[in-house]
GROMACS .gro file of C-alpha atoms in nm:
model
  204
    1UNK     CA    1   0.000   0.000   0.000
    2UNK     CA    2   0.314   0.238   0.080
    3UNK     CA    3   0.448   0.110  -0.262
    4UNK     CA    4   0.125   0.246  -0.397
    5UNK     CA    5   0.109   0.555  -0.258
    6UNK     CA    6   0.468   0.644  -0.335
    7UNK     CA    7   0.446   0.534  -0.695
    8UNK     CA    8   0.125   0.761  -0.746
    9UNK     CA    9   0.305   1.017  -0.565
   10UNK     CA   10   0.605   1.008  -0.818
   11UNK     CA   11   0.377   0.958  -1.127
   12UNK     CA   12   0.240   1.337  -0.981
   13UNK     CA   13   0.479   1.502  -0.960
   14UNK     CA   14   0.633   1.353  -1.333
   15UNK     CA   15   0.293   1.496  -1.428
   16UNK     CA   16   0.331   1.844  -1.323
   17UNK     CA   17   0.746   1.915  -1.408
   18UNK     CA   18   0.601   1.780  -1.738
   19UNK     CA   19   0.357   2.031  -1.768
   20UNK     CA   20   0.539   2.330  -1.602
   21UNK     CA   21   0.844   2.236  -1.875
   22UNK     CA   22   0.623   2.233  -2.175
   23UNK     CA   23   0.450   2.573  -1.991
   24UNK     CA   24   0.812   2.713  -2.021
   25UNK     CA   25   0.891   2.602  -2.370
   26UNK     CA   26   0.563   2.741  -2.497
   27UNK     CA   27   0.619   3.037  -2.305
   28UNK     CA   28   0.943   3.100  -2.435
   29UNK     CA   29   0.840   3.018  -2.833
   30UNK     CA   30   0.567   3.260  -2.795
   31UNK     CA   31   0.827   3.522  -2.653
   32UNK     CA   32   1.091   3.432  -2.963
   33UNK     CA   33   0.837   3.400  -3.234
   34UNK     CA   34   0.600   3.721  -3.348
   35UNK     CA   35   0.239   3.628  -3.427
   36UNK     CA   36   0.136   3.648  -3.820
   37UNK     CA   37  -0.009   3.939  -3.975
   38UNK     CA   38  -0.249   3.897  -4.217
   39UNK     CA   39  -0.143   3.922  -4.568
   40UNK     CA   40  -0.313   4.202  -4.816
   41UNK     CA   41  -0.448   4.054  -5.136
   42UNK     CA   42  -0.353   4.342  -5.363
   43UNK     CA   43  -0.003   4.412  -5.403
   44UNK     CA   44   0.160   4.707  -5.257
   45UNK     CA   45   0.383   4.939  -5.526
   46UNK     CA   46   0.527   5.281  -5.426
   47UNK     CA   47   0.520   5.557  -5.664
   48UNK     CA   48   0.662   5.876  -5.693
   49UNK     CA   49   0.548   6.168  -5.591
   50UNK     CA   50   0.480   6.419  -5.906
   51UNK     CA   51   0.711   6.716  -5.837
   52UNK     CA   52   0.573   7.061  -6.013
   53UNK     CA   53   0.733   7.200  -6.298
   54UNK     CA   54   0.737   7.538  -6.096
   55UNK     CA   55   0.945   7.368  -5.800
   56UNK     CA   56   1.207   7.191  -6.020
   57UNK     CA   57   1.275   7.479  -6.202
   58UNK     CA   58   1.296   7.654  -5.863
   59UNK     CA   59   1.515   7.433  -5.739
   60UNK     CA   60   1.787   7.401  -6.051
   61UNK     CA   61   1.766   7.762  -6.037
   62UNK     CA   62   1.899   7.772  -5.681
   63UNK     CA   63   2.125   7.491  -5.737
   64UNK     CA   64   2.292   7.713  -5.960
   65UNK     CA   65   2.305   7.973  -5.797
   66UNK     CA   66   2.458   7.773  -5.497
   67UNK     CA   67   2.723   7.635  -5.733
   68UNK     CA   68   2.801   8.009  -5.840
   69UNK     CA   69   2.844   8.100  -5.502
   70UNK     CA   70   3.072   7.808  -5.374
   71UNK     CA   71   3.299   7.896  -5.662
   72UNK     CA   72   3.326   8.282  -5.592
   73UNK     CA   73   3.393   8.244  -5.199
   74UNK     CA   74   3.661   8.035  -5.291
   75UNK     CA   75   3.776   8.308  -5.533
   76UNK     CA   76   3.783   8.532  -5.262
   77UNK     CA   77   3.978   8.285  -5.020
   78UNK     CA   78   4.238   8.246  -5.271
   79UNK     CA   79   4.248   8.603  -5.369
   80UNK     CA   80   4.321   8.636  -4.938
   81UNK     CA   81   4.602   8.393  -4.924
   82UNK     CA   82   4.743   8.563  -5.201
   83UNK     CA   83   4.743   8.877  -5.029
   84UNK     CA   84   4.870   8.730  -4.692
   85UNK     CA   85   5.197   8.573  -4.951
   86UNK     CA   86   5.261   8.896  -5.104
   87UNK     CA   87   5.316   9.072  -4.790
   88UNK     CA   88   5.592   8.815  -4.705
   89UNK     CA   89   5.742   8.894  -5.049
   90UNK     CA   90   5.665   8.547  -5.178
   91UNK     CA   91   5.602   8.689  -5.543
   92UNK     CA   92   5.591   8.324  -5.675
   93UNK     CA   93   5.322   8.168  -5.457
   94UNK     CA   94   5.109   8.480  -5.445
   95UNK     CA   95   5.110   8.427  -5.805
   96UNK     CA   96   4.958   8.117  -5.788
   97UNK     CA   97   4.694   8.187  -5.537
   98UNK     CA   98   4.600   8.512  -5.754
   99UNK     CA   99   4.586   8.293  -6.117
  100UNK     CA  100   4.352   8.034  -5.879
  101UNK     CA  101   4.165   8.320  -5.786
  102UNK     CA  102   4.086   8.375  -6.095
  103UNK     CA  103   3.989   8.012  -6.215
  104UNK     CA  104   3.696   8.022  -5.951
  105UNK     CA  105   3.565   8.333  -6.096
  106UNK     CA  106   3.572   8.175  -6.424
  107UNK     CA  107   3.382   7.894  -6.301
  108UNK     CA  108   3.126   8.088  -6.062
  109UNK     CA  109   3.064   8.283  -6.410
  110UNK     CA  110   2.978   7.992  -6.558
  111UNK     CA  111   2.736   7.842  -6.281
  112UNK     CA  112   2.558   8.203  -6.274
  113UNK     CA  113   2.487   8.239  -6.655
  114UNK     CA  114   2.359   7.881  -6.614
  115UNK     CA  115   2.090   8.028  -6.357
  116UNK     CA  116   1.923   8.235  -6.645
  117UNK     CA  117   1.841   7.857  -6.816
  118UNK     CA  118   1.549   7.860  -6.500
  119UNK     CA  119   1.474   8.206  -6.440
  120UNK     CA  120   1.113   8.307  -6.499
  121UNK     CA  121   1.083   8.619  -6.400
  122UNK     CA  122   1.266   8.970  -6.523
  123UNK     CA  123   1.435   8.945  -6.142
  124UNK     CA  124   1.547   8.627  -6.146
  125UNK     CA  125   1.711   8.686  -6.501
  126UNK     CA  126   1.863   9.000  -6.377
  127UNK     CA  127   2.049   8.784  -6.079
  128UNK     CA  128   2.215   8.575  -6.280
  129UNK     CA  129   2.305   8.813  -6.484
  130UNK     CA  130   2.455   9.066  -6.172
  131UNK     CA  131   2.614   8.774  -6.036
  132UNK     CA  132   2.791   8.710  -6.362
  133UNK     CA  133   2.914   9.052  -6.371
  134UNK     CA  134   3.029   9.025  -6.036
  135UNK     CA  135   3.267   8.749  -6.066
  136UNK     CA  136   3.343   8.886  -6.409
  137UNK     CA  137   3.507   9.230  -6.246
  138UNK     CA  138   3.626   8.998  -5.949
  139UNK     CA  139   3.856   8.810  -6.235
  140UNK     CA  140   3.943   9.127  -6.406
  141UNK     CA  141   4.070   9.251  -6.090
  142UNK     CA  142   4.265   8.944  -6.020
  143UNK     CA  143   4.453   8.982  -6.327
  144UNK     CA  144   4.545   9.354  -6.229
  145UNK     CA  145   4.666   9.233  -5.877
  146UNK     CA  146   4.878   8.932  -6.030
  147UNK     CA  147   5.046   9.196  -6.264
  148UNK     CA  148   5.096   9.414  -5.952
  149UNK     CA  149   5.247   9.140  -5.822
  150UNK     CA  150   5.503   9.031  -6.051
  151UNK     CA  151   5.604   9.425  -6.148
  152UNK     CA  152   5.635   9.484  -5.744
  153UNK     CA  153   5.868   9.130  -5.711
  154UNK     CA  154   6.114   9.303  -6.022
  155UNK     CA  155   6.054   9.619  -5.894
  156UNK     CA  156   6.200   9.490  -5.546
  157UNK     CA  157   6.472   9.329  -5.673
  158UNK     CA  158   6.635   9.697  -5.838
  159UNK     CA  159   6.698   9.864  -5.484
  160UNK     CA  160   6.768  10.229  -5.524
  161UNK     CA  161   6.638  10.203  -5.924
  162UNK     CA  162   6.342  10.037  -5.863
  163UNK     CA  163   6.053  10.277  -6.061
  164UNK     CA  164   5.674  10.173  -5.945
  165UNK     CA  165   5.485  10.376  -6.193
  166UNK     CA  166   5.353  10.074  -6.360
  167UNK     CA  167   5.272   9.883  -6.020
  168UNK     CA  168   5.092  10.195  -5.874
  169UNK     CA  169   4.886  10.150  -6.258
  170UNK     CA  170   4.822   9.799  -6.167
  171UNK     CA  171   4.738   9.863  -5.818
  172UNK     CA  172   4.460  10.157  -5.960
  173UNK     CA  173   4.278   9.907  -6.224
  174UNK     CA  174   4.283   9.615  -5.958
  175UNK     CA  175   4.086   9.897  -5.729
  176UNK     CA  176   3.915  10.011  -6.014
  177UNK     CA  177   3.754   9.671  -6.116
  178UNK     CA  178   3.712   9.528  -5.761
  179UNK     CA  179   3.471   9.852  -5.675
  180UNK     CA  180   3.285   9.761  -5.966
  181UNK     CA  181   3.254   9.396  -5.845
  182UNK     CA  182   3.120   9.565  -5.499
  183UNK     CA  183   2.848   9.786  -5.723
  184UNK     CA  184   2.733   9.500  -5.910
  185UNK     CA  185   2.762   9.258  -5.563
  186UNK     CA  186   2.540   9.451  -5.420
  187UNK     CA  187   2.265   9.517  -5.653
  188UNK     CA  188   2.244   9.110  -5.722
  189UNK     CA  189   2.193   9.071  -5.312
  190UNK     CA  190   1.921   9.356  -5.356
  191UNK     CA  191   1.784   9.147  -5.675
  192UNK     CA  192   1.783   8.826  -5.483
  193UNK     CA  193   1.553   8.961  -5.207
  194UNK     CA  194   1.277   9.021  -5.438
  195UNK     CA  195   1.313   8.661  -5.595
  196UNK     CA  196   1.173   8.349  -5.427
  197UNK     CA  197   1.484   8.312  -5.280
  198UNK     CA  198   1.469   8.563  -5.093
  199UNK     CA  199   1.154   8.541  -4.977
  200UNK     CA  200   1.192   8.157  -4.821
  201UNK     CA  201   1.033   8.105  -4.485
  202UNK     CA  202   0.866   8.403  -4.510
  203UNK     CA  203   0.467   8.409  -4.365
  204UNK     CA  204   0.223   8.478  -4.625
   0.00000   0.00000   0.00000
């Protein structure tokens, strides 16, 4: 009768460490495995969204524009280190920094007449074209300062001979050319205010 009991007391407790492991299995599966979705019948397809002729010419037009303007800063930054070379009487380098100078004008010229490809108004057509005369003075001055450059180096190298009537003429049209740059800078930021441009993030 002991026997009995103990053998019905071990088949028991077989039954429930059975249970509670399969409880922990299924519990754990449940945890590991996410429960299906149901599927859609129809397919799903993405399509673009239809962009308006307006925008996209709005946006090449700044892209542009943006282009232009990378390539004239970097004029500019040139046209500096130039400067800060030709104070130390490093003729040579200054040189090099001026004729680089002058490249990025070259290239911002050619970004800005690209604008007038997307303007659509007589404003936006005017701002590429004021930003193309900018950079176009900007280069003509840069050719001026290089020559002032190069005549000062020779000019340098005579001591008590040395004559600066043609670097003082260089010097003038570099001056001459870069105030024209500042006229025309100006009236192309003026321009650009009454363009969309200028008028992002504005509250109508």
């Amino acid at each position: 009768m002991k026997l009995a009991r103990l053998l019905l007391a071990a088949l028991l407790v077989a039954t429930v460490l059975s249970a509670g492991c399969v409880g922990l299995i299924r519990d754990t599966y449940k945890s590991l495995v996410s429960t299906p979705t149901p599927t859609s019948s129809l397919p799903i397809t993405l399509t673009p969204i239809p962009i308006n002729q307006a925008i996209e010419r709005q946006y090449m037009f700044a892209e542009k524009l943006n282009s232009g303007l990378e390539h004239y800063n970097s004029g500019i930054m040139a046209m500096n280190r130039s400067r800060e070379l030709a104070d130390q009487h490093d003729w040579s380098n200054a040189s090099i920094e001026i004729g680089m100078a002058k490249a990025y004008m070259e290239q911002a010229r050619a970004s800005f007449l690209d604008m007038k490809r997307y303007a659509f108004t007589a404003d936006e057509a005017n701002l590429s074209e004021k930003w193309n005369q900018t950079a176009y003075y900007e280069a003509k001055a840069f050719e001026f300062v290089n020559l002032s450059y190069q005549e000062d180096a020779y000019q340098s190298s005579r001591g008590d001979e040395a004559n600066y009537i043609r670097y003082n003429y260089y010097v003038s049209q570099a001056n001459y050319y870069l105030g024209l740059a500042k006229a025309c800078k100006a009236e192309a930021e003026e321009l650009e205010r009454r363009t969309f441009i200028g008028q992002q993030g504005q509250v109508i």
